[in-house]
Amino acid sequence: MAHAPDASAAAPADALGEFELIARHFQRPAARAVLGVGDDCALLQPVAGQQWAVSTDMLVEGRHFLAGTDPRRLGHKALAVNLSDLAAMGAQPHAFLLALALPAADPAWLREFAAGLFALADEHGIELVGGDTTRGPLNLCLTVLGLVPAGAALRRDAARAGDELWVSGVPGEARLALGHLRGEWALEPAALEPVLARLERPTPRVALGLALRGIAHAAIDVSDGLLGDLGHVLRASGVGAEVLADALPRGRVLAEQPEARRRACQLAGGDDYELLFTAPAARRAQVLDAAAGCGVQVSRIGSMGGEPGLRLLDAAGRSIDTGFPSFDHFATP
Ligand code: ADP
Ligand code: MG
C-alpha cells in the first residue's frame, strides 16, 4: 500500500526494497490457491458444501512478545496462535495473509522469521497467499482462512447442560515460564526448559479440533486464561459450569510448584493455546479415541449445567474463590 513517503526513513544501502523483500522471503508458487502472492488480490476457489472459517490475530512487540525475540520462534508463534483459532472451530487450515510492519528490512531477521513461519505452515498445509509490508514498529498481523463442512464448526454457543468439560494438554505451563521471564519466580533450568517451549513454540491443536467435529459441542482455545475463556463459552451458550480444580492436568513442572502459584497458572494463565471443549457424557469414549488418534492428552475437568455462572470446586467438593482475572488488554491493572 503506497502512502505519503517518509523522507526521514532512508533505507540502509544493504536493505531490501519492499517488492524484493516480498519476492525473496514470502513469495512461493501457489499450491492450492488459484492465484497467490503478487497480484492485487489472491484468488481462492470456494469449495461446495464448505464454509470459510476466518480469523485475524495481531502480535505487537512489547505487548505480545519481548523485543529481541528470536525471529524463527516469532514466525512459528505468529502462525501458531492463528492456527489455534482454526483448531478451536474444527476448521481445516487452507490459506493465510501476512501484514507486516518492520523497522528495517534486515535480511537475516527475515530469513529466520520466514523459516519459522513456513515450517509450521507446511506442517499444516496452509499457504501464504498475500499480505502487506510497511516500515514501522515491529508488528505482525496474520489472517487465516480454514474450511469446515457447513454446520460442523465447533462454536462457543453450542455447549449444553449435561456436557462434560475437557481440556487438552497442560494449561498453565506457558504462564509458569512467563512468570520466570518476568522475575515473579525463579525456575531451575530443568524445569524452565519444557515450559519455556510451551510459551515460545505453542502447538496449535489442529488435528484435535478436526477429530472433535461431530463429537464435541462447543470449543474455544485457551489464549487468555482457562476460567476467563470458559466464561465466554458460558455466556454464549447460556449455561453454567462446575470445574474441578484438582482434575486439571499438572505435568511434572506444575506439580512441583506451590499450590497458589500452580492454581493461578492453571486457571488464569494465558498463551497455552490448548483446546477447552464440551461433549455429551455419552461420547466420552469417542473423545478419548479422537485425542489418542492425534497423540494429544485430554483431561475431563468438570461439567456444564446447574446454576448460571462458574463454580470452582476442590477435591472435597468445597467451593474455591474464582477471583482470577483473565487477560484483558484494556482492563486497568
Ligand atoms: P497493493 O499495493 O495492491 O496493496 P502490495 O504492493 O502491497 O500490493 O503487495 C504486492 C503483492 O505482495 C500483493 O499480492 C500482496 O498480497 C503481496 N504481499 C505484500 N506483503 C506481503 C507479505 N508480507 N507476505 C505475503 N505477501 C505479501
Ligand atoms: Mg499493499
Short mmCIF file of C-alpha atoms and ligand atoms in Angstrom, two decimals:
data_model
loop_
_atom_site.label_atom_id
_atom_site.label_comp_id
_atom_site.label_asym_id
_atom_site.label_seq_id
_atom_site.Cartn_x
_atom_site.Cartn_y
_atom_site.Cartn_z
CA MET A 1 0.00 0.00 0.00
CA ALA A 2 1.55 3.36 -1.00
CA HIS A 3 1.05 6.27 1.36
CA ALA A 4 2.97 9.52 1.84
CA PRO A 5 6.67 8.54 1.71
CA ASP A 6 8.66 9.11 4.88
CA ALA A 7 11.74 11.00 3.66
CA SER A 8 13.47 10.67 7.05
CA ALA A 9 13.42 6.88 6.85
CA ALA A 10 16.03 6.34 4.14
CA ALA A 11 16.79 2.64 3.72
CA PRO A 12 20.31 1.40 4.58
CA ALA A 13 22.34 0.51 1.48
CA ASP A 14 22.11 -3.27 2.05
CA ALA A 15 18.40 -3.27 2.88
CA LEU A 16 15.94 -4.87 0.50
CA GLY A 17 13.28 -2.90 -1.30
CA GLU A 18 9.67 -3.74 -0.44
CA PHE A 19 8.99 -5.83 -3.56
CA GLU A 20 12.35 -7.58 -3.48
CA LEU A 21 11.72 -8.38 0.17
CA ILE A 22 8.32 -9.91 -0.60
CA ALA A 23 9.63 -11.84 -3.59
CA ARG A 24 12.64 -13.17 -1.73
CA HIS A 25 11.09 -14.09 1.59
CA PHE A 26 7.35 -14.55 1.17
CA GLN A 27 6.53 -15.45 -2.43
CA ARG A 28 6.28 -19.16 -3.14
CA PRO A 29 4.50 -20.90 -6.01
CA ALA A 30 0.78 -21.22 -5.30
CA ALA A 31 -0.09 -24.83 -4.47
CA ARG A 32 -3.84 -24.66 -3.90
CA ALA A 33 -4.82 -21.03 -4.43
CA VAL A 34 -5.92 -20.13 -7.95
CA LEU A 35 -3.61 -17.11 -7.61
CA GLY A 36 -1.22 -16.44 -4.71
CA VAL A 37 1.17 -13.61 -3.78
CA GLY A 38 1.85 -10.98 -6.44
CA ASP A 39 -1.38 -9.55 -7.79
CA ASP A 40 -3.83 -7.06 -6.26
CA CYS A 41 -5.74 -9.92 -4.67
CA ALA A 42 -5.26 -13.64 -4.22
CA LEU A 43 -7.93 -15.86 -5.74
CA LEU A 44 -9.33 -18.78 -3.77
CA GLN A 45 -11.79 -21.30 -5.11
CA PRO A 46 -14.90 -21.78 -2.92
CA VAL A 47 -15.48 -25.45 -2.05
CA ALA A 48 -19.03 -26.84 -2.39
CA GLY A 49 -20.65 -27.64 0.95
CA GLN A 50 -17.90 -25.95 2.99
CA GLN A 51 -17.84 -22.72 4.96
CA TRP A 52 -14.87 -20.40 5.42
CA ALA A 53 -13.62 -20.01 8.99
CA VAL A 54 -11.73 -16.70 9.04
CA SER A 55 -9.73 -15.12 11.86
CA THR A 56 -7.10 -12.41 12.44
CA ASP A 57 -4.59 -12.11 15.26
CA MET A 58 -2.09 -9.33 15.77
CA LEU A 59 1.25 -9.63 17.59
CA VAL A 60 2.77 -6.35 18.77
CA GLU A 61 6.33 -6.07 20.03
CA GLY A 62 6.43 -5.19 23.72
CA ARG A 63 2.85 -6.33 24.16
CA HIS A 64 2.66 -9.92 22.86
CA PHE A 65 6.36 -10.68 22.65
CA LEU A 66 9.53 -9.12 24.03
CA ALA A 67 11.86 -7.00 21.91
CA GLY A 68 14.71 -9.21 20.68
CA THR A 69 12.59 -12.39 20.50
CA ASP A 70 14.22 -14.99 18.28
CA PRO A 71 12.73 -14.37 14.79
CA ARG A 72 12.33 -18.07 13.95
CA ARG A 73 10.28 -18.61 17.11
CA LEU A 74 8.30 -15.49 16.36
CA GLY A 75 7.45 -16.77 12.87
CA HIS A 76 6.25 -20.00 14.43
CA LYS A 77 4.23 -18.32 17.16
CA ALA A 78 2.57 -15.75 14.91
CA LEU A 79 1.11 -18.53 12.77
CA ALA A 80 0.53 -20.92 15.71
CA VAL A 81 -1.80 -18.54 17.54
CA ASN A 82 -3.83 -18.08 14.38
CA LEU A 83 -3.95 -21.82 13.60
CA SER A 84 -5.19 -22.29 17.15
CA ASP A 85 -8.31 -20.28 16.31
CA LEU A 86 -8.97 -22.56 13.33
CA ALA A 87 -8.43 -25.57 15.59
CA ALA A 88 -10.97 -24.23 18.07
CA MET A 89 -13.59 -24.10 15.30
CA GLY A 90 -12.73 -27.54 13.92
CA ALA A 91 -11.61 -25.94 10.64
CA GLN A 92 -9.05 -27.31 8.18
CA PRO A 93 -6.29 -24.71 7.59
CA HIS A 94 -6.28 -23.50 3.98
CA ALA A 95 -4.65 -20.11 3.36
CA PHE A 96 -3.28 -17.11 5.24
CA LEU A 97 -2.30 -13.47 4.78
CA LEU A 98 0.57 -11.68 6.50
CA ALA A 99 0.57 -7.95 7.24
CA LEU A 100 3.97 -6.94 8.48
CA ALA A 101 5.34 -3.66 9.85
CA LEU A 102 9.14 -3.79 10.11
CA PRO A 103 11.53 -1.19 11.50
CA ALA A 104 14.11 -2.28 8.88
CA ALA A 105 14.36 -4.86 6.09
CA ASP A 106 17.03 -6.96 7.83
CA PRO A 107 17.66 -10.00 5.56
CA ALA A 108 18.95 -12.25 8.37
CA TRP A 109 15.92 -11.48 10.54
CA LEU A 110 13.54 -12.03 7.61
CA ARG A 111 15.18 -15.33 6.64
CA GLU A 112 14.77 -16.70 10.16
CA PHE A 113 11.25 -15.35 10.58
CA ALA A 114 10.15 -16.87 7.24
CA ALA A 115 11.80 -20.20 8.16
CA GLY A 116 9.78 -20.45 11.39
CA LEU A 117 6.61 -19.35 9.66
CA PHE A 118 6.83 -21.69 6.66
CA ALA A 119 7.96 -24.72 8.69
CA LEU A 120 4.69 -24.59 10.65
CA ALA A 121 2.68 -23.64 7.54
CA ASP A 122 3.98 -26.69 5.69
CA GLU A 123 3.21 -28.93 8.66
CA HIS A 124 -0.44 -27.88 8.40
CA GLY A 125 -0.77 -27.50 4.63
CA ILE A 126 -1.67 -23.81 4.92
CA GLU A 127 -0.50 -21.49 2.15
CA LEU A 128 0.57 -17.82 2.28
CA VAL A 129 -1.47 -16.07 -0.43
CA GLY A 130 -0.88 -12.37 0.26
CA GLY A 131 -0.28 -9.63 2.75
CA ASP A 132 1.09 -6.16 3.18
CA THR A 133 4.54 -4.87 4.08
CA THR A 134 5.38 -1.49 5.51
CA ARG A 135 8.04 0.22 7.57
CA GLY A 136 7.11 0.81 11.20
CA PRO A 137 7.42 -0.55 14.75
CA LEU A 138 7.56 -4.36 14.60
CA ASN A 139 4.01 -5.63 14.31
CA LEU A 140 2.69 -8.85 12.78
CA CYS A 141 -0.89 -9.35 11.76
CA LEU A 142 -1.96 -12.67 10.30
CA THR A 143 -5.30 -13.60 8.83
CA VAL A 144 -6.08 -17.30 8.45
CA LEU A 145 -8.73 -18.99 6.37
CA GLY A 146 -9.90 -22.51 7.06
CA LEU A 147 -12.59 -24.79 5.69
CA VAL A 148 -15.30 -26.55 7.64
CA PRO A 149 -18.30 -28.53 6.35
CA ALA A 150 -21.43 -26.35 6.58
CA GLY A 151 -22.87 -26.53 10.09
CA ALA A 152 -20.00 -28.59 11.55
CA ALA A 153 -17.96 -25.80 13.20
CA LEU A 154 -17.34 -26.07 16.96
CA ARG A 155 -18.95 -22.85 18.18
CA ARG A 156 -18.77 -21.15 21.57
CA ASP A 157 -22.54 -21.02 21.81
CA ALA A 158 -23.08 -24.76 21.44
CA ALA A 159 -22.37 -26.04 24.98
CA ARG A 160 -25.36 -27.83 26.58
CA ALA A 161 -26.28 -28.61 30.18
CA GLY A 162 -25.08 -32.13 30.92
CA ASP A 163 -21.99 -31.85 28.69
CA GLU A 164 -18.67 -32.80 30.19
CA LEU A 165 -15.87 -30.22 30.11
CA TRP A 166 -12.47 -31.20 28.71
CA VAL A 167 -9.12 -29.57 28.14
CA SER A 168 -6.15 -30.66 26.01
CA GLY A 169 -2.50 -30.63 27.10
CA VAL A 170 -1.35 -28.98 30.32
CA PRO A 171 -2.73 -25.43 30.59
CA GLY A 172 -0.66 -23.17 32.86
CA GLU A 173 2.82 -24.13 31.63
CA ALA A 174 3.18 -21.07 29.38
CA ARG A 175 2.27 -18.75 32.28
CA LEU A 176 4.73 -20.52 34.53
CA ALA A 177 7.50 -19.76 32.01
CA LEU A 178 6.35 -16.15 31.62
CA GLY A 179 6.50 -15.62 35.39
CA HIS A 180 10.12 -16.77 35.35
CA LEU A 181 10.98 -14.38 32.49
CA ARG A 182 9.28 -11.53 34.35
CA GLY A 183 11.10 -12.30 37.61
CA GLU A 184 7.91 -13.21 39.51
CA TRP A 185 9.53 -16.51 40.48
CA ALA A 186 12.62 -18.48 39.51
CA LEU A 187 12.63 -21.95 37.92
CA GLU A 188 15.58 -24.32 37.75
CA PRO A 189 16.89 -24.87 34.18
CA ALA A 190 15.46 -28.42 34.09
CA ALA A 191 12.02 -27.03 34.96
CA LEU A 192 12.23 -23.94 32.78
CA GLU A 193 13.19 -25.63 29.53
CA PRO A 194 9.98 -27.63 28.90
CA VAL A 195 7.61 -24.85 29.99
CA LEU A 196 9.50 -22.19 28.03
CA ALA A 197 8.97 -24.31 24.92
CA ARG A 198 5.22 -24.16 25.61
CA LEU A 199 5.38 -20.36 25.76
CA GLU A 200 7.65 -19.81 22.77
CA ARG A 201 6.65 -22.67 20.49
CA PRO A 202 2.98 -23.42 21.22
CA THR A 203 1.46 -26.36 19.36
CA PRO A 204 -1.86 -25.47 17.74
CA ARG A 205 -4.26 -28.38 18.32
CA VAL A 206 -5.47 -28.50 14.73
CA ALA A 207 -5.71 -32.29 14.43
CA LEU A 208 -7.67 -32.49 17.68
CA GLY A 209 -10.11 -29.79 16.56
CA LEU A 210 -10.75 -31.71 13.33
CA ALA A 211 -11.14 -35.02 15.16
CA LEU A 212 -13.68 -33.49 17.56
CA ARG A 213 -16.08 -32.45 14.80
CA GLY A 214 -19.32 -34.35 15.28
CA ILE A 215 -18.25 -35.35 18.83
CA ALA A 216 -17.76 -32.11 20.78
CA HIS A 217 -20.47 -29.48 21.10
CA ALA A 218 -18.54 -26.28 21.88
CA ALA A 219 -14.84 -25.41 21.80
CA ILE A 220 -12.57 -22.43 22.47
CA ASP A 221 -8.79 -22.12 22.57
CA VAL A 222 -7.23 -21.03 25.85
CA SER A 223 -5.39 -17.82 24.99
CA ASP A 224 -6.34 -15.52 27.88
CA GLY A 225 -6.75 -17.97 30.78
CA LEU A 226 -8.86 -21.09 31.26
CA LEU A 227 -11.55 -19.63 33.52
CA GLY A 228 -11.86 -16.43 31.51
CA ASP A 229 -12.12 -18.29 28.22
CA LEU A 230 -14.60 -20.74 29.74
CA GLY A 231 -16.64 -17.69 30.76
CA HIS A 232 -17.00 -16.80 27.05
CA VAL A 233 -18.49 -20.26 26.40
CA LEU A 234 -20.87 -19.98 29.36
CA ARG A 235 -22.16 -16.58 28.29
CA ALA A 236 -22.52 -17.55 24.62
CA SER A 237 -24.22 -20.85 25.44
CA GLY A 238 -26.33 -19.61 28.37
CA VAL A 239 -25.23 -22.44 30.68
CA GLY A 240 -23.33 -22.71 33.96
CA ALA A 241 -20.35 -24.94 34.74
CA GLU A 242 -18.58 -26.71 37.57
CA VAL A 243 -14.80 -27.00 37.28
CA LEU A 244 -12.88 -29.44 39.48
CA ALA A 245 -9.63 -27.62 40.26
CA ASP A 246 -7.83 -30.82 41.20
CA ALA A 247 -8.80 -32.53 37.95
CA LEU A 248 -6.69 -30.06 35.97
CA PRO A 249 -3.63 -31.78 34.48
CA ARG A 250 -0.36 -30.75 36.17
CA GLY A 251 2.55 -32.29 34.35
CA ARG A 252 5.84 -32.63 36.20
CA VAL A 253 6.80 -28.95 36.44
CA LEU A 254 3.44 -27.55 37.55
CA ALA A 255 3.14 -30.35 40.11
CA GLU A 256 6.36 -29.10 41.77
CA GLN A 257 5.01 -25.56 42.28
CA PRO A 258 3.41 -24.19 45.45
CA GLU A 259 -0.36 -24.66 45.25
CA ALA A 260 -1.31 -20.98 44.94
CA ARG A 261 1.11 -20.39 42.05
CA ARG A 262 0.13 -23.63 40.35
CA ARG A 263 -3.57 -22.84 40.55
CA ALA A 264 -3.10 -19.26 39.33
CA CYS A 265 -1.13 -20.54 36.31
CA GLN A 266 -3.60 -23.33 35.54
CA LEU A 267 -6.76 -21.28 35.92
CA ALA A 268 -5.76 -17.80 34.77
CA GLY A 269 -2.57 -18.25 32.73
CA GLY A 270 -2.80 -17.35 29.04
CA ASP A 271 -0.80 -18.28 25.95
CA ASP A 272 -1.22 -22.06 26.17
CA TYR A 273 -3.37 -22.43 23.04
CA GLU A 274 -4.90 -25.62 24.35
CA LEU A 275 -8.48 -26.54 23.43
CA LEU A 276 -11.22 -26.27 26.03
CA PHE A 277 -14.30 -28.15 24.81
CA THR A 278 -17.56 -29.70 25.88
CA ALA A 279 -19.07 -33.00 24.78
CA PRO A 280 -22.05 -35.10 25.89
CA ALA A 281 -21.16 -37.63 28.60
CA ALA A 282 -22.32 -40.42 26.26
CA ARG A 283 -19.44 -39.53 23.89
CA ARG A 284 -16.67 -39.85 26.48
CA ALA A 285 -15.09 -42.86 24.74
CA GLN A 286 -15.23 -41.08 21.37
CA VAL A 287 -13.46 -38.04 22.85
CA LEU A 288 -10.71 -40.26 24.23
CA ASP A 289 -10.36 -42.11 20.91
CA ALA A 290 -10.19 -38.83 18.97
CA ALA A 291 -7.47 -37.50 21.28
CA ALA A 292 -5.49 -40.75 21.22
CA GLY A 293 -5.72 -40.75 17.42
CA CYS A 294 -3.84 -37.45 17.28
CA GLY A 295 -1.49 -38.18 20.19
CA VAL A 296 -2.84 -35.40 22.42
CA GLN A 297 -3.59 -35.75 26.13
CA VAL A 298 -7.09 -34.66 27.17
CA SER A 299 -8.46 -34.31 30.70
CA ARG A 300 -12.04 -34.20 31.91
CA ILE A 301 -12.14 -31.21 34.26
CA GLY A 302 -15.81 -30.59 35.03
CA SER A 303 -19.31 -30.43 33.67
CA MET A 304 -21.80 -27.97 32.24
CA GLY A 305 -25.15 -27.19 33.82
CA GLY A 306 -26.63 -26.23 37.16
CA GLU A 307 -26.96 -22.56 38.09
CA PRO A 308 -25.70 -19.98 35.59
CA GLY A 309 -22.08 -18.94 36.23
CA LEU A 310 -18.90 -20.74 37.07
CA ARG A 311 -18.24 -22.81 40.21
CA LEU A 312 -14.74 -23.97 41.05
CA LEU A 313 -14.55 -26.91 43.45
CA ASP A 314 -11.69 -28.61 45.30
CA ALA A 315 -11.31 -32.39 45.68
CA ALA A 316 -13.63 -32.37 48.71
CA GLY A 317 -16.33 -30.55 46.75
CA ARG A 318 -15.73 -27.24 48.56
CA SER A 319 -16.07 -24.04 46.59
CA ILE A 320 -12.83 -22.15 45.74
CA ASP A 321 -12.76 -18.41 45.08
CA THR A 322 -12.55 -17.83 41.30
CA GLY A 323 -11.29 -14.25 41.59
CA PHE A 324 -8.60 -14.71 38.97
CA PRO A 325 -8.83 -12.05 36.28
CA SER A 326 -8.31 -13.28 32.74
CA PHE A 327 -6.09 -11.23 30.49
CA ASP A 328 -7.76 -8.11 29.09
CA HIS A 329 -5.68 -5.57 27.13
CA PHE A 330 -7.88 -2.67 28.20
CA ALA A 331 -8.52 -3.58 31.82
CA THR A 332 -6.91 -1.17 34.30
CA PRO A 333 -4.47 -3.13 36.47
P1 ADP B 1 -1.03 -3.40 -3.12
O1 ADP B 1 -0.30 -2.15 -3.42
O2 ADP B 1 -2.03 -3.83 -4.16
O3 ADP B 1 -1.56 -3.46 -1.72
P2 ADP B 1 1.39 -4.57 -2.42
O4 ADP B 1 2.39 -3.82 -3.21
O5 ADP B 1 1.17 -4.19 -1.00
O6 ADP B 1 0.04 -4.56 -3.21
O7 ADP B 1 1.75 -6.11 -2.44
C1 ADP B 1 2.11 -6.77 -3.63
C2 ADP B 1 1.77 -8.23 -3.53
O8 ADP B 1 2.55 -8.79 -2.49
C3 ADP B 1 0.32 -8.50 -3.18
O9 ADP B 1 -0.06 -9.69 -3.84
C4 ADP B 1 0.36 -8.71 -1.69
O10 ADP B 1 -0.70 -9.57 -1.26
C5 ADP B 1 1.71 -9.37 -1.51
N1 ADP B 1 2.33 -9.12 -0.21
C6 ADP B 1 2.72 -7.92 0.33
N2 ADP B 1 3.31 -8.10 1.52
C7 ADP B 1 3.29 -9.43 1.76
C8 ADP B 1 3.75 -10.24 2.84
N3 ADP B 1 4.33 -9.73 3.93
N4 ADP B 1 3.55 -11.57 2.75
C9 ADP B 1 2.95 -12.09 1.66
N5 ADP B 1 2.52 -11.40 0.62
C10 ADP B 1 2.69 -10.07 0.66
MG MG B 2 -0.27 -3.48 -0.01
#
